[in-house]
Coordinates of C-alpha atoms in Angstrom, one line a residue:
M1 CA -0.2 -0.4 0.1
K2 CA 2.8 2.1 0.1
R3 CA 4.4 1.8 -2.6
K4 CA 1.5 2.9 -4.0
I5 CA 1.5 6.1 -2.1
I6 CA 4.6 6.7 -2.8
I7 CA 4.1 6.1 -6.7
F8 CA 0.9 8.2 -7.0
G9 CA 3.2 10.6 -5.5
V10 CA 5.9 11.1 -7.7
A11 CA 3.7 10.5 -10.6
I12 CA 1.7 14.1 -9.4
L13 CA 5.1 15.5 -9.6
L14 CA 6.1 14.1 -13.4
A15 CA 2.9 15.8 -14.2
F16 CA 3.4 20.1 -12.6
I17 CA 7.1 19.4 -14.3
F18 CA 5.9 18.5 -18.0
G19 CA 2.8 20.8 -17.9
G20 CA 0.7 18.3 -16.9
V21 CA -3.1 19.1 -15.6
T22 CA -2.1 21.4 -12.6
K23 CA -0.4 23.7 -15.3
T24 CA -3.4 24.3 -17.7
Q25 CA -6.3 24.5 -14.9
A26 CA -3.9 27.3 -13.8
A27 CA -4.8 31.4 -15.7
E28 CA -1.2 33.0 -16.1
V29 CA -1.8 36.7 -13.6
I30 CA 0.3 39.8 -15.1
Q31 CA 0.3 42.7 -12.9
A32 CA 0.6 45.5 -14.4
D33 CA 3.2 47.6 -12.3
Q34 CA 6.0 45.2 -13.8
F35 CA 5.5 46.7 -16.6
M36 CA 3.9 49.9 -16.1
K37 CA 4.1 53.2 -13.5
K38 CA 0.8 54.5 -11.4
N39 CA 0.2 58.0 -10.7
D40 CA 2.7 60.0 -12.8
K41 CA 1.1 61.4 -16.3
T42 CA 4.1 62.2 -17.3
A43 CA 5.0 58.2 -17.2
A44 CA 2.0 58.1 -20.5
K45 CA 4.3 57.5 -23.0
E46 CA 6.3 55.3 -21.8
N47 CA 3.6 53.0 -20.1
V48 CA 2.4 52.6 -24.1
L49 CA 5.5 51.2 -24.9
G50 CA 5.1 48.9 -21.1
W51 CA 2.0 47.8 -22.7
A52 CA 3.3 46.9 -25.6
K53 CA 6.6 44.9 -23.9
L54 CA 3.0 42.9 -21.6
V55 CA 1.5 42.0 -24.6
E56 CA 4.9 40.2 -25.6
S57 CA 4.9 38.3 -23.2
V58 CA 0.5 36.9 -22.6
N59 CA 0.2 34.1 -23.4
Q60 CA -2.6 33.6 -27.1
N61 CA -3.3 29.4 -26.4
E62 CA -6.8 29.2 -25.5
T63 CA -5.3 29.7 -21.3
N64 CA -7.0 33.1 -20.1
T65 CA -4.5 35.8 -19.3
T66 CA -6.0 37.8 -16.2
I67 CA -3.9 41.0 -16.3
Q68 CA -4.2 43.1 -12.6
F69 CA -3.6 46.6 -13.2
G70 CA -3.5 47.3 -8.4
E71 CA -4.9 50.4 -7.1
G72 CA -3.9 53.8 -8.5
R73 CA -4.0 55.9 -11.9
Y74 CA -2.3 54.7 -15.4
Y75 CA -1.7 57.1 -18.2
F76 CA -1.2 56.4 -21.7
D77 CA -0.7 58.7 -24.4
N78 CA -2.0 56.2 -27.0
T79 CA -4.4 53.4 -28.6
L80 CA -4.4 49.8 -25.9
K81 CA -4.3 46.8 -28.6
I82 CA -5.8 44.3 -26.7
P83 CA -5.5 40.0 -28.0
S84 CA -7.7 37.8 -27.2
N85 CA -7.9 35.2 -23.9
V86 CA -7.5 38.4 -22.6
V87 CA -8.5 39.2 -18.7
I88 CA -8.1 43.4 -17.4
K89 CA -8.8 43.6 -13.7
G90 CA -9.2 46.4 -11.5
V91 CA -7.0 45.5 -7.8
T92 CA -10.8 45.7 -6.1
A93 CA -14.3 45.1 -6.8
N94 CA -14.0 49.1 -7.3
P95 CA -13.4 50.3 -9.7
E96 CA -12.3 53.9 -8.6
D97 CA -9.5 52.2 -7.6
S98 CA -8.2 50.7 -10.8
Q99 CA -8.0 53.8 -12.7
L100 CA -6.8 53.7 -17.0
L101 CA -6.6 57.6 -17.8
F102 CA -5.7 58.2 -22.4
T103 CA -4.9 62.5 -22.5
A104 CA -4.2 62.4 -26.8
P105 CA -7.3 62.2 -28.3
K106 CA -7.6 59.0 -29.7
Q107 CA -8.8 55.5 -29.5
G108 CA -8.8 54.4 -26.3
L109 CA -8.8 50.8 -25.9
T110 CA -9.3 48.7 -28.9
T111 CA -8.9 45.1 -30.6
E112 CA -6.8 43.4 -33.1
A113 CA -9.3 43.1 -35.2
V114 CA -8.9 44.0 -38.5
N115 CA -8.0 43.5 -41.8
G116 CA -10.0 39.3 -41.5
K117 CA -8.4 39.1 -38.4
Y118 CA -10.1 37.6 -35.5
I119 CA -10.4 38.4 -31.9
K120 CA -12.5 36.1 -28.8
N121 CA -12.3 36.3 -25.4
I122 CA -12.1 39.2 -23.7
S123 CA -12.9 40.4 -20.0
I124 CA -13.3 43.7 -18.6
R125 CA -14.4 44.3 -15.2
D126 CA -13.4 46.3 -11.9
L127 CA -12.0 49.7 -13.9
S128 CA -12.4 52.9 -14.4
I129 CA -11.9 54.0 -18.3
R130 CA -12.0 58.3 -18.4
Y131 CA -9.6 60.8 -21.2
D132 CA -8.4 62.9 -20.2
I133 CA -6.7 64.9 -23.2
D134 CA -6.1 69.0 -22.1
P135 CA -8.6 71.3 -23.8
V136 CA -6.0 72.8 -26.5
I137 CA -4.9 70.1 -27.7
M138 CA -8.2 68.7 -28.4
S139 CA -9.0 71.8 -29.4
G140 CA -8.0 71.1 -33.0
Y141 CA -9.2 67.4 -33.0
A142 CA -12.9 66.6 -34.8
Y143 CA -14.2 64.1 -32.2
T144 CA -14.0 61.0 -33.6
F145 CA -12.2 58.4 -31.5
S146 CA -14.5 56.5 -29.0
L147 CA -13.1 55.3 -25.5
I148 CA -13.2 51.4 -26.1
N149 CA -14.2 50.2 -29.0
F150 CA -14.0 47.2 -29.9
A151 CA -15.0 46.8 -33.8
G152 CA -13.7 45.4 -37.1
D153 CA -13.5 47.5 -40.1
Y154 CA -16.0 49.9 -40.6
K155 CA -17.8 50.1 -43.5
D156 CA -19.4 52.5 -45.2
D157 CA -22.7 53.7 -47.0
S158 CA -21.2 52.9 -49.8
T159 CA -20.9 49.2 -48.2
S160 CA -24.7 46.6 -49.1
L161 CA -25.8 46.1 -45.1
A162 CA -26.6 42.5 -46.6
E163 CA -23.1 42.0 -45.8
P164 CA -22.3 41.9 -42.3
Y165 CA -19.0 40.9 -40.3
E166 CA -18.4 38.9 -37.5
L167 CA -14.6 39.2 -36.5
L168 CA -15.4 39.8 -32.7
D169 CA -16.2 37.0 -29.8
N170 CA -17.3 36.7 -26.7
I171 CA -16.6 40.2 -25.1
Q172 CA -17.6 41.0 -22.3
I173 CA -17.7 44.6 -20.4
D174 CA -19.0 44.1 -16.3
N175 CA -18.3 46.9 -13.6
I176 CA -16.8 49.9 -14.8
I177 CA -17.0 53.5 -15.1
A178 CA -15.8 54.7 -18.3
D179 CA -15.8 58.3 -18.7
G180 CA -15.3 59.7 -22.5
N181 CA -15.4 63.5 -20.5
E182 CA -16.8 65.3 -23.3
Q183 CA -14.3 64.3 -25.4
A184 CA -14.8 60.9 -26.7
N185 CA -17.3 60.6 -29.6
S186 CA -18.8 58.0 -28.7
I187 CA -17.7 56.3 -25.2
I188 CA -18.0 52.3 -25.6
Y189 CA -19.0 51.6 -29.7
L190 CA -19.5 47.9 -30.8
G191 CA -19.6 46.0 -34.2
G192 CA -19.3 42.9 -35.6
I193 CA -19.8 40.8 -32.2
K194 CA -21.2 36.8 -31.8
N195 CA -22.0 37.2 -28.7
G196 CA -21.1 39.8 -25.4
S197 CA -22.3 41.8 -22.7
V198 CA -22.2 44.9 -21.3
E199 CA -23.0 44.6 -17.8
N200 CA -22.9 46.9 -14.0
S201 CA -21.2 49.5 -15.5
K202 CA -21.8 53.5 -15.2
I203 CA -21.3 55.4 -19.1
R204 CA -21.5 58.6 -19.2
N205 CA -20.1 62.1 -20.5
S206 CA -20.1 61.4 -25.0
N207 CA -19.6 64.9 -26.9
L208 CA -21.1 64.3 -30.1
Q209 CA -22.4 60.2 -29.8
S210 CA -23.4 58.1 -28.1
G211 CA -23.1 55.6 -25.1
I212 CA -23.4 52.3 -26.4
V213 CA -23.2 51.9 -29.9
M214 CA -23.5 48.5 -31.2
E215 CA -23.0 47.3 -35.1
Y216 CA -23.4 43.2 -37.3
C217 CA -24.1 43.0 -33.1
Q218 CA -25.9 38.8 -33.4
T219 CA -26.5 38.6 -29.9
M220 CA -25.6 41.1 -26.9
L221 CA -27.2 41.5 -23.6
I222 CA -26.9 45.3 -21.8
E223 CA -28.3 45.4 -18.7
N224 CA -28.3 47.2 -15.8
N225 CA -25.7 49.8 -16.5
K226 CA -26.4 54.5 -15.4
I227 CA -26.2 56.1 -18.1
E228 CA -25.9 59.6 -18.1
N229 CA -25.1 62.8 -20.2
M230 CA -24.8 61.6 -23.6
G231 CA -24.1 63.7 -26.9
R232 CA -27.2 61.5 -28.9
V233 CA -28.3 58.6 -27.6
G234 CA -27.5 56.4 -24.6
I235 CA -27.5 52.8 -26.5
V236 CA -28.3 53.2 -30.2
M237 CA -28.0 49.9 -32.2
Y238 CA -26.9 51.0 -35.5
R239 CA -27.1 48.7 -37.7
G240 CA -27.7 44.6 -39.2
N241 CA -28.3 44.1 -35.2
G242 CA -29.6 40.6 -34.0
G243 CA -31.1 37.9 -36.3
S244 CA -33.0 34.7 -36.2
G245 CA -34.1 31.5 -33.9
T246 CA -31.2 32.5 -30.4
K247 CA -29.7 36.0 -32.1
Q248 CA -30.5 38.1 -29.8
I249 CA -30.4 41.6 -29.2
S250 CA -30.9 42.3 -25.1
I251 CA -31.8 46.2 -24.0
I252 CA -32.7 45.3 -19.9
G253 CA -32.7 47.0 -16.6
N254 CA -30.8 50.6 -17.6
E255 CA -30.8 53.2 -16.0
I256 CA -30.3 56.7 -19.3
K257 CA -30.5 60.3 -18.4
N258 CA -30.4 63.2 -20.5
W259 CA -30.0 62.0 -23.8
M260 CA -29.7 64.2 -27.0
Q261 CA -28.0 66.8 -25.6
R262 CA -25.4 68.1 -28.0
Y263 CA -25.5 67.2 -31.3
G264 CA -28.2 69.0 -32.2
T265 CA -26.5 72.2 -32.6
K266 CA -24.1 70.0 -34.9
H267 CA -26.5 68.2 -37.4
F268 CA -28.9 71.8 -37.7
Y269 CA -25.1 73.1 -39.3
A270 CA -24.1 70.1 -41.3
P271 CA -23.5 70.5 -44.4
A272 CA -26.0 68.5 -45.9
N273 CA -28.5 70.5 -43.6
M274 CA -27.2 73.8 -44.3
E275 CA -29.0 72.9 -47.9
Y276 CA -31.6 74.5 -46.8
S277 CA -32.9 77.5 -45.1
A278 CA -33.3 77.7 -41.1
E279 CA -37.2 76.8 -41.1
D280 CA -36.6 73.2 -43.6
R281 CA -34.1 72.1 -42.2
K282 CA -35.0 68.5 -40.7
V283 CA -35.4 68.1 -36.7
M284 CA -33.1 66.0 -34.7
V285 CA -35.2 64.2 -32.5
D286 CA -33.6 61.0 -30.9
G287 CA -34.0 57.5 -28.4
G288 CA -31.8 57.3 -25.6
I289 CA -33.4 53.7 -26.6
D290 CA -32.6 54.3 -30.3
S291 CA -32.4 51.6 -32.9
Y292 CA -31.1 53.0 -36.9
G293 CA -31.8 50.5 -39.0
A294 CA -31.6 49.5 -40.8
G295 CA -31.7 45.4 -41.0
N296 CA -32.3 45.4 -37.3
T297 CA -34.1 42.5 -35.4
N298 CA -34.7 40.1 -32.6
I299 CA -34.7 42.6 -29.9
V300 CA -36.1 42.8 -26.0
I301 CA -36.0 46.7 -24.2
D302 CA -37.2 45.5 -20.7
R303 CA -37.5 47.0 -17.6
N304 CA -35.5 50.5 -18.5
S305 CA -36.0 53.6 -17.2
L306 CA -35.1 57.0 -19.1
I307 CA -35.0 60.0 -17.5
G308 CA -34.7 63.6 -19.3
G309 CA -35.3 67.1 -20.0
E310 CA -34.4 70.3 -18.4
G311 CA -37.8 70.7 -16.8
S312 CA -41.3 71.5 -18.3
N313 CA -41.2 75.2 -19.5
K314 CA -37.5 75.0 -20.8
Y315 CA -35.4 74.1 -24.0
N316 CA -33.9 71.4 -25.0
P317 CA -29.0 72.8 -24.8
S318 CA -28.8 73.1 -29.0
N319 CA -31.8 74.3 -29.7
I320 CA -30.4 77.3 -27.0
V321 CA -27.3 77.3 -29.1
I322 CA -29.1 77.1 -32.3
N323 CA -30.8 80.1 -31.0
N324 CA -28.5 81.9 -29.7
T325 CA -25.9 81.4 -33.5
E326 CA -29.6 82.8 -35.7
R327 CA -30.7 85.6 -33.5
K328 CA -26.2 86.9 -33.6
K329 CA -26.8 86.8 -37.6
K330 CA -29.8 88.9 -37.5
D331 CA -28.8 91.1 -34.7
P332 CA -25.2 91.1 -33.3
Q333 CA -25.8 92.9 -30.1
A334 CA -29.1 90.2 -30.1
T335 CA -28.9 89.4 -25.6
D336 CA -27.8 85.1 -25.5
L337 CA -30.5 83.0 -24.4
T338 CA -29.8 80.8 -21.4
P339 CA -29.8 77.0 -20.1
Q340 CA -32.0 78.3 -17.8
H341 CA -34.3 80.4 -20.2
V342 CA -38.1 80.0 -19.3
V343 CA -40.1 79.8 -22.0
Q344 CA -43.0 82.4 -22.1
M345 CA -46.6 80.7 -22.7
D346 CA -50.2 80.6 -22.1
D347 CA -52.5 78.2 -20.1
A348 CA -53.1 76.1 -23.1
G349 CA -48.9 74.7 -23.8
K350 CA -48.7 77.6 -26.2
I351 CA -46.4 80.1 -26.8
I352 CA -48.1 83.4 -26.3
P353 CA -47.7 85.7 -29.4
G354 CA -44.8 89.1 -29.5
T355 CA -43.7 87.9 -26.7
L356 CA -39.2 86.6 -26.8
D357 CA -39.6 82.7 -27.8
D358 CA -42.6 83.4 -30.4
S359 CA -39.6 85.1 -32.9
L360 CA -37.6 82.6 -32.0
Q361 CA -35.4 80.3 -34.0
K362 CA -38.6 76.9 -34.7
N363 CA -36.3 74.1 -32.1
M364 CA -35.0 71.0 -34.4
T365 CA -34.3 69.1 -31.5
G366 CA -36.2 66.9 -29.3
Y367 CA -36.7 64.1 -27.6
I368 CA -37.8 60.9 -27.9
G369 CA -37.8 58.4 -25.5
I370 CA -37.9 54.7 -27.6
R371 CA -37.5 54.6 -30.8
L372 CA -37.9 52.0 -33.9
S373 CA -36.9 53.1 -37.0
G374 CA -35.9 49.7 -39.1
A375 CA -36.7 47.5 -36.4
E376 CA -38.7 44.8 -37.1
N377 CA -39.8 41.6 -34.1
V378 CA -39.2 43.9 -31.2
R379 CA -41.0 43.5 -27.6
V380 CA -41.1 47.2 -25.2
T381 CA -42.4 45.7 -22.2
N382 CA -42.2 47.0 -18.3
N383 CA -40.4 50.4 -18.6
F384 CA -40.5 53.7 -17.8
V385 CA -40.0 56.9 -20.0
Q386 CA -40.3 60.7 -17.6
M387 CA -40.0 63.1 -19.9
D388 CA -39.9 67.0 -18.9
S389 CA -39.0 69.7 -22.0
Y390 CA -40.3 71.9 -24.0
D391 CA -38.7 69.8 -27.2
N392 CA -40.6 66.5 -25.8
F393 CA -41.2 64.8 -29.5
A394 CA -42.7 61.5 -28.7
F395 CA -42.9 58.9 -26.4
M396 CA -42.1 56.5 -29.1
A397 CA -41.7 56.2 -32.6
L398 CA -41.8 53.5 -35.2
Y399 CA -39.7 54.6 -38.5
E400 CA -38.9 52.5 -41.7
R401 CA -35.8 52.3 -43.1
D402 CA -34.4 51.7 -46.1
R403 CA -30.5 51.9 -46.7
Q404 CA -27.8 50.5 -48.8
G405 CA -30.5 47.7 -50.6
V406 CA -32.1 46.7 -47.4
K407 CA -35.1 47.6 -46.1
T408 CA -36.4 47.0 -43.7
T409 CA -40.3 48.0 -42.3
P410 CA -41.7 47.8 -38.3
K411 CA -44.6 44.6 -38.1
N412 CA -43.9 42.0 -34.9
I413 CA -43.5 45.3 -32.6
I414 CA -44.8 44.4 -29.2
I415 CA -45.4 47.8 -27.0
K416 CA -46.7 46.5 -24.0
N417 CA -46.9 47.8 -19.7
N418 CA -45.1 50.4 -19.4
D419 CA -45.4 53.5 -18.1
F420 CA -45.1 56.8 -20.4
H421 CA -44.3 60.8 -18.3
A422 CA -44.5 63.9 -19.8
S423 CA -44.7 67.1 -19.0
G424 CA -44.1 70.7 -20.8
R425 CA -45.1 70.4 -24.2
I426 CA -44.9 66.7 -26.4
R427 CA -45.6 66.5 -30.6
Y428 CA -46.9 62.8 -30.8
P429 CA -47.1 60.5 -28.4
I430 CA -46.7 57.8 -29.5
R431 CA -45.4 58.7 -33.4
I432 CA -46.2 55.0 -36.3
L433 CA -44.7 56.2 -40.1
S434 CA -45.3 52.3 -41.7
G435 CA -46.0 48.8 -40.6
T436 CA -46.6 44.8 -42.0
I437 CA -46.6 41.7 -40.6
N438 CA -45.0 38.9 -39.7
K439 CA -46.5 35.9 -37.9
S440 CA -50.1 37.9 -38.1
R441 CA -48.3 40.7 -36.1
G442 CA -48.3 44.0 -36.8
I443 CA -47.6 46.6 -34.1
S444 CA -49.5 46.2 -30.4
I445 CA -49.6 48.7 -28.5
E446 CA -51.3 47.6 -25.0
N447 CA -51.3 47.8 -21.0
N448 CA -49.5 51.3 -21.2
T449 CA -49.9 53.8 -18.9
F450 CA -49.4 57.9 -20.3
D451 CA -49.3 61.0 -18.3
V452 CA -49.4 64.1 -20.4
N453 CA -48.9 67.1 -18.4
G454 CA -49.0 69.7 -20.6
F455 CA -49.3 70.5 -24.3
V456 CA -50.2 67.5 -27.4
D457 CA -49.0 69.9 -30.5
N458 CA -50.3 67.3 -33.8
Y459 CA -52.7 68.8 -35.3
Y460 CA -55.2 66.4 -34.5
K461 CA -54.7 66.8 -30.3
A462 CA -54.1 62.8 -31.3
M463 CA -52.1 59.8 -29.0
I464 CA -51.1 58.5 -31.3
E465 CA -50.2 59.5 -34.7
V466 CA -50.4 57.3 -38.4
R467 CA -48.1 58.3 -41.6
N468 CA -47.8 56.3 -44.5
P469 CA -49.3 52.3 -45.0
V470 CA -50.1 50.6 -41.7
E471 CA -51.1 46.9 -41.9
L472 CA -52.6 46.0 -38.6
L473 CA -52.8 48.2 -36.2
T474 CA -53.9 47.3 -32.0
V475 CA -54.3 49.7 -29.6
T476 CA -56.0 47.7 -26.2
E477 CA -56.6 48.7 -22.7
N478 CA -54.0 51.5 -22.3
K479 CA -54.8 54.0 -19.9
V480 CA -53.9 58.0 -20.0
S481 CA -54.6 61.1 -18.2
W482 CA -53.8 64.5 -19.4
D483 CA -54.0 68.3 -18.4
K484 CA -54.8 70.6 -21.7
Q485 CA -56.2 69.0 -24.3
V486 CA -56.0 65.6 -25.8
N487 CA -58.9 64.5 -28.5
G488 CA -58.8 60.8 -29.3
W489 CA -56.1 57.9 -29.2
V490 CA -55.7 57.3 -33.3
T491 CA -55.4 59.2 -36.0
V492 CA -54.2 59.5 -39.4
A493 CA -52.1 61.5 -40.7
S494 CA -53.1 63.5 -44.4
T495 CA -50.3 65.0 -45.7
G496 CA -51.6 64.2 -49.5
L497 CA -49.3 60.2 -49.3
P498 CA -51.5 57.1 -49.5
N499 CA -51.9 57.4 -45.6
Y500 CA -54.0 55.1 -43.9
V501 CA -54.5 51.8 -41.2
N502 CA -56.4 48.9 -42.8
N503 CA -56.7 46.7 -39.7
L504 CA -56.5 48.7 -36.6
A505 CA -58.7 46.9 -32.9
V506 CA -59.3 49.4 -30.5
W507 CA -60.6 47.9 -27.5
G508 CA -60.5 48.3 -23.4
N509 CA -58.8 51.9 -23.5
T510 CA -58.7 54.0 -20.9
G511 CA -58.5 58.4 -19.0
T512 CA -59.7 60.8 -18.5
K513 CA -58.8 64.3 -18.2
K514 CA -57.2 65.5 -15.1
S515 CA -59.3 68.6 -14.0
D516 CA -63.4 67.5 -15.8
V517 CA -63.2 63.4 -15.5
T518 CA -66.2 63.7 -17.4
R519 CA -64.1 64.0 -20.5
S520 CA -62.7 60.7 -22.4
L521 CA -61.2 60.1 -25.1
V522 CA -62.5 58.6 -28.6
N523 CA -61.2 55.9 -30.5
T524 CA -59.8 58.0 -34.2
T525 CA -60.0 61.0 -34.4
P526 CA -61.3 63.6 -36.0
S527 CA -64.9 62.3 -37.0
S528 CA -64.2 62.8 -40.7
L529 CA -61.8 60.6 -40.7
S530 CA -62.7 57.7 -43.3
I531 CA -63.6 54.1 -42.1
T532 CA -64.3 52.3 -44.6
T533 CA -63.5 49.2 -47.0
V534 CA -64.9 50.5 -50.8
P535 CA -61.6 52.7 -52.4
L536 CA -61.9 56.5 -51.8
P537 CA -62.6 59.1 -54.6
S538 CA -58.7 59.9 -53.7
N539 CA -55.7 57.8 -52.9
T540 CA -54.6 60.1 -50.7
T541 CA -57.6 60.7 -48.4
P542 CA -56.6 59.8 -45.1
F543 CA -58.5 55.8 -43.7
I544 CA -59.3 53.1 -41.6
G545 CA -59.6 49.6 -43.1
N546 CA -61.1 47.3 -40.8
L547 CA -62.0 49.7 -37.5
Y548 CA -62.2 46.3 -34.7
T549 CA -64.0 46.7 -30.7
G550 CA -64.9 44.2 -28.4
Y551 CA -65.6 43.1 -25.1
A552 CA -65.1 39.8 -23.2
D553 CA -66.7 38.8 -20.0
Y554 CA -67.1 36.2 -16.7
K555 CA -69.4 36.2 -14.0
V556 CA -67.3 34.1 -11.3
G557 CA -69.6 30.2 -10.4
E558 CA -71.1 30.5 -14.2
T559 CA -69.3 28.4 -17.3
N560 CA -68.0 30.7 -20.4
V561 CA -65.7 33.2 -20.7
K562 CA -68.8 35.2 -23.2
G563 CA -67.8 38.5 -25.6
A564 CA -67.2 39.5 -29.0
I565 CA -65.2 41.4 -31.8
N566 CA -67.8 43.9 -34.0
N567 CA -67.0 43.8 -37.3
N568 CA -64.8 41.1 -36.9
F569 CA -66.3 39.0 -40.6
G570 CA -63.7 36.8 -40.0
H571 CA -60.9 38.5 -40.0
Y572 CA -60.2 36.9 -36.5
Q573 CA -61.4 33.5 -36.0
I574 CA -58.5 31.6 -33.3
V575 CA -59.3 33.1 -29.8
T576 CA -57.7 31.5 -26.5
L577 CA -58.1 32.3 -22.5
A578 CA -55.5 33.4 -20.5
I579 CA -54.6 33.3 -16.8
D580 CA -52.1 34.9 -15.0
G581 CA -50.4 35.1 -18.4
V582 CA -50.4 31.8 -19.4
G583 CA -52.2 30.3 -22.8
L584 CA -55.3 28.0 -21.5
K585 CA -56.9 26.6 -23.6
N586 CA -58.2 27.3 -27.4
A587 CA -62.0 28.4 -29.1
T588 CA -63.5 29.2 -32.5
V589 CA -64.5 32.6 -32.9
N590 CA -68.9 32.7 -34.9
S591 CA -68.5 34.0 -38.6
D592 CA -71.2 36.8 -37.1
G593 CA -67.9 37.7 -34.2
T594 CA -69.1 36.1 -30.6
F595 CA -67.0 33.3 -28.9
L596 CA -68.0 31.4 -25.7
I597 CA -64.3 29.7 -23.3
N598 CA -65.3 26.8 -21.1
A599 CA -63.7 28.5 -18.1
K600 CA -65.8 26.3 -15.9
A601 CA -62.7 24.0 -14.2
N602 CA -59.9 26.9 -14.0
N603 CA -61.2 29.0 -10.6
I604 CA -61.5 32.1 -12.4
T605 CA -61.7 34.6 -9.0
K606 CA -62.9 38.6 -8.8
N607 CA -59.3 38.7 -8.4
S608 CA -57.6 36.5 -11.3
Q609 CA -55.6 38.3 -14.1
V610 CA -57.1 37.2 -17.4
T611 CA -57.2 38.1 -20.7
V612 CA -58.3 36.2 -23.8
R613 CA -56.0 36.6 -27.6
F614 CA -56.7 36.8 -30.8
R615 CA -55.9 35.0 -33.5
V616 CA -56.1 35.3 -37.1
S617 CA -54.3 31.6 -38.0
G618 CA -53.5 28.6 -35.6
T619 CA -49.4 30.5 -35.8
E620 CA -48.1 30.6 -32.3
T621 CA -48.5 33.9 -32.3
Y622 CA -51.8 36.1 -31.2
D623 CA -52.5 39.6 -32.4
S624 CA -53.9 41.3 -29.5
E625 CA -55.1 40.8 -26.5
M626 CA -58.3 42.0 -24.3
Q627 CA -59.0 41.7 -20.8
V628 CA -61.2 40.2 -19.1
K629 CA -63.8 41.7 -17.2
I630 CA -65.1 39.3 -14.2
T631 CA -68.3 40.3 -12.0
E632 CA -70.2 38.7 -9.2

């Protein structure tokens, strides 16, 4: 027995000496202090050379290497390129203990994912990373670099969108502070990533662009980040993100504050925009969470908080700058508006004629909470949006995007259980420009809460304005309260072009004016809006093809849930009973639109959460949902 133990021990020792299992399981840890100086700004150039030597020593095989920065500040005057299979981390879980500061107007952290080289397995965590560039040096440069740039070669607009690239995989960013110091164009730029995440981080102070930018990313998790003071957008999906199957962009539980702080001025004076007069230039209204498009698909936007605006009686910062510039052109002695300038408005929320505000340049920059341009197959659920400004544009906007040979029209979009608040002025609480169908689903706006304290500044004072053709729109079980003037839920704009909703389902929506609870909203506005399947004299007359309304009731103890879809004419064929969000049984919708669902065995009480879901056919998705009214 003793001999066996001695032989076994020798075997373990030999395995260790000659590179056996014991050695390969342990990842190599390199202390940054062996190659770089800290707390010495004059060592910025020397530290870049030290980084290069460190990278040379990294084992780039399948075994990961950890590079650990100590407590203190490390300065760099050039870009740090990160190889595959590397973890870069701070000394503690507090990112402020280990800081990387970049002193030159160049990319901060990047990779070698260029010219077809594939990069994988990079983790950045527990670090503070920021720009600290001398303003005199910065004044000679355009804002064209990102603090963290993990992407392949950029493809400009001359490249077909149908040619996405993939050059990175398993890229993880966790528990960092990324501060652009208003010197970074974007803070984190991610491109061509097969799988990655940005979590639990503080991302702040971009210059002209955004906090997190994605293009051609397949599966990304953006979760539990705090993003603040963005020149343009908090989180943007530029183009070609997501995909089929398990490829998904998940934006969950983030807090975004104060986007659209600087880019509006840049856009107003851009060469392409300068071709127009000041009054006719294109507006700049991007979202706190934004799909630019085209080609963005399979997206989840859930449990985020978006808070923007300077106050209900104040302008967006870019509009202040633009107005000061334009006023000086007309009158060099004109006094500048301050950022705290208070809008002069009447009790209805409109600017008072003859006041200073009445003479100002039309405001060209505005806030959107969540924008879905060039996006399809999207779930927007359980988000909180608060916008307090005289320059609110919309809670949500949905647009078609046609770029580089790819057209993406909004379809299979669910907007559900969100909480929207605005004060000041808002142009369109929800604006929809085009919509079609995928898997029997068009655009569904369900079970949302809207609170509007201020002026709704669209012509018909509607909650939802549609322009261009929309195939299927569902507006059900929403609640709204307002204090100025709102007339109805849905309108179709008259613009001299073909604008219509082919199928509109509207039921269960409630709401009242705060100062007069007898005032409620009609389903469609104005009363002259045509609702007909008969061709109209002009193809530019706005209309709704089919308007579906309905009800569903259940009395505790009875056998059936009873209901009807008015004006159905065979459109919806299947109805599903769902309790607490779980679909339990199907029934057929009768030819007259009525239906009965046997619920005797389901023990429904007055407190049960019961809905019925309607489907055109027996596919796995459903078009819209109706709350069941339960009585005893």
